[in-house]
């Protein structure tokens, strides 16, 4: 399937409805986790032109390891409780950071990054399996509305039960 450029609505609720539809469309019936996350990162990147890194870190023992992403090369592994991603894992909750230079322990991959949002990934049974990590060149780019919207998007990504979580 070829990617078709679309214009996302400016109103956040509508924006996330369209993003959810697009993510589901490009995931399709795929059950391979790498393929699902690769297409999800690409779709999300198209929707966020001011984001300079969008991707996934996946649990590997006591670390998060970089998974499919869009952007410049990144840190390969992040320890539990380290940086914004590791903090999201440790606290088991989303992190919305308006200015990363003010976040104690921030792990800098791109000096142009100012804001970041990290959304935990949980399986249907509640098991934590990774995070969606998004960086932006704009300070304060991500909001609580984005957190809520992205938390709905990541529910589509659990390949252990993908068909049940598929967008309807």
Coordinates of C-alpha atoms in Angstrom, one line a residue:
X1 CA 0.0 0.0 0.0
X2 CA 1.3 3.4 -0.9
X3 CA 1.3 6.2 1.7
X4 CA -1.2 8.9 0.8
X5 CA -0.3 12.3 2.2
X6 CA -3.2 13.7 4.3
X7 CA -3.9 16.9 6.1
X8 CA -4.4 16.5 9.8
X9 CA -7.1 18.6 11.5
X10 CA -5.8 21.3 13.9
X11 CA -8.4 20.5 16.6
X12 CA -6.7 17.9 18.9
X13 CA -9.6 15.5 19.3
X14 CA -10.2 15.3 15.5
X15 CA -6.4 15.1 15.0
X16 CA -6.1 12.0 17.2
X17 CA -9.2 10.4 15.6
X18 CA -7.5 10.7 12.2
X19 CA -4.1 9.6 13.5
X20 CA -5.7 6.6 15.1
X21 CA -7.4 5.7 11.8
X22 CA -4.1 6.2 9.9
X23 CA -2.1 4.1 12.4
X24 CA -4.6 1.3 12.2
X25 CA -4.7 1.4 8.4
X26 CA -0.9 1.0 8.1
X27 CA -0.7 -1.6 10.8
X28 CA -3.5 -3.6 9.0
X29 CA -3.5 -7.3 10.0
X30 CA 0.3 -7.4 10.6
X31 CA 1.3 -9.4 13.7
X32 CA 5.1 -8.9 13.6
X33 CA 6.0 -6.4 16.3
X34 CA 8.9 -4.8 14.3
X35 CA 6.7 -4.2 11.3
X36 CA 3.9 -2.7 13.4
X37 CA 6.2 -0.4 15.3
X38 CA 8.1 0.6 12.1
X39 CA 4.9 1.7 10.3
X40 CA 3.5 3.3 13.5
X41 CA 6.6 5.4 13.9
X42 CA 6.4 6.5 10.2
X43 CA 2.7 7.4 10.4
X44 CA 3.2 9.3 13.6
X45 CA 6.2 11.2 12.2
X46 CA 4.1 12.3 9.2
X47 CA 1.5 13.8 11.6
X48 CA 4.1 15.7 13.7
X49 CA 6.2 17.8 11.4
X50 CA 7.9 19.6 14.4
X51 CA 9.0 16.4 15.9
X52 CA 12.6 15.5 15.3
X53 CA 12.6 11.9 16.7
X54 CA 9.7 9.5 17.0
X55 CA 10.2 5.9 18.0
X56 CA 10.1 3.1 20.4
X57 CA 12.3 1.7 23.2
X58 CA 11.5 -1.9 24.2
X59 CA 12.1 -3.7 27.5
X60 CA 15.2 -6.0 27.4
X61 CA 15.9 -7.2 30.9
X62 CA 16.7 -4.1 33.1
X63 CA 17.1 -1.8 30.1
X64 CA 15.1 -0.3 27.3
X65 CA 16.6 -1.0 23.9
X66 CA 16.0 1.2 20.8
X67 CA 13.4 -0.2 18.4
X68 CA 12.0 1.1 15.2
X69 CA 12.2 4.9 14.9
X70 CA 12.2 7.9 12.6
X71 CA 15.0 10.5 13.2
X72 CA 18.7 10.8 13.8
X73 CA 20.7 7.9 15.4
X74 CA 19.8 7.4 19.1
X75 CA 21.2 6.0 22.3
X76 CA 20.8 2.2 21.9
X77 CA 20.1 1.4 25.6
X78 CA 18.5 3.2 28.5
X79 CA 18.6 2.0 32.1
X80 CA 15.6 1.6 34.3
X81 CA 14.9 5.0 35.8
X82 CA 17.4 6.8 33.5
X83 CA 16.4 9.8 31.3
X84 CA 12.8 10.6 30.4
X85 CA 12.2 7.1 28.9
X86 CA 13.6 5.2 31.9
X87 CA 11.6 7.5 34.2
X88 CA 8.4 6.7 32.4
X89 CA 9.2 3.0 32.9
X90 CA 10.1 3.4 36.6
X91 CA 7.1 5.5 37.4
X92 CA 4.9 3.6 35.0
X93 CA 3.3 6.8 33.7
X94 CA 3.6 9.1 30.8
X95 CA 6.1 12.0 30.9
X96 CA 5.4 15.3 29.3
X97 CA 8.6 17.5 29.4
X98 CA 8.3 21.1 28.2
X99 CA 12.1 21.7 28.2
X100 CA 14.4 18.8 28.3
X101 CA 17.3 20.9 29.6
X102 CA 15.4 21.3 32.8
X103 CA 14.8 17.5 33.3
X104 CA 17.4 16.1 35.7
X105 CA 19.2 13.2 34.0
X106 CA 17.9 13.9 30.5
X107 CA 19.8 11.8 27.9
X108 CA 20.6 14.1 25.0
X109 CA 20.6 12.4 21.5
X110 CA 20.0 15.6 19.5
X111 CA 21.1 19.0 20.8
X112 CA 18.2 20.6 18.8
X113 CA 15.6 18.8 21.0
X114 CA 13.7 21.0 23.5
X115 CA 10.5 19.1 24.5
X116 CA 9.7 15.4 24.8
X117 CA 6.8 13.1 25.5
X118 CA 7.1 9.4 26.5
X119 CA 4.1 7.1 26.6
X120 CA 4.3 3.7 28.3
X121 CA 3.4 0.6 26.2
X122 CA 1.4 -2.0 28.1
X123 CA 0.1 -5.4 27.0
X124 CA -3.6 -6.2 27.4
X125 CA -2.7 -7.9 30.7
X126 CA -1.0 -4.7 32.0
X127 CA 2.6 -5.9 31.4
X128 CA 5.0 -3.0 30.6
X129 CA 6.8 -3.8 27.4
X130 CA 8.3 -0.4 26.2
X131 CA 7.7 3.2 25.5
X132 CA 6.8 5.5 22.6
X133 CA 9.3 8.4 22.7
X134 CA 8.8 11.6 20.8
X135 CA 11.1 14.7 20.7
X136 CA 10.5 18.1 19.3
X137 CA 12.6 21.1 18.3
X138 CA 10.0 23.4 19.9
X139 CA 9.8 24.1 23.6
X140 CA 6.5 23.0 25.2
X141 CA 5.4 21.3 22.0
X142 CA 3.6 18.4 23.7
X143 CA 0.6 18.8 25.9
X144 CA -1.7 16.8 28.2
X145 CA -4.0 16.6 25.2
X146 CA -1.2 14.9 23.3
X147 CA -0.6 12.5 26.2
X148 CA -4.3 11.5 26.2
X149 CA -4.4 11.1 22.4
X150 CA -1.1 9.1 22.2
X151 CA -2.2 6.8 25.0
X152 CA -5.1 5.8 22.7
X153 CA -2.8 5.3 19.7
X154 CA -0.4 3.0 21.6
X155 CA -3.3 0.7 22.5
X156 CA -3.2 -0.4 18.8
X157 CA 0.4 -1.5 19.0
X158 CA 0.3 -4.6 21.2
X159 CA 0.9 -7.4 18.7
X160 CA 0.2 -10.1 21.3
X161 CA -3.5 -9.3 20.8
X162 CA -3.5 -7.0 17.8
X163 CA -6.8 -8.0 16.2
X164 CA -8.7 -7.3 19.4
X165 CA -7.1 -3.9 19.7
X166 CA -7.6 -3.0 16.1
X167 CA -9.3 0.3 15.4
X168 CA -13.0 0.1 14.9

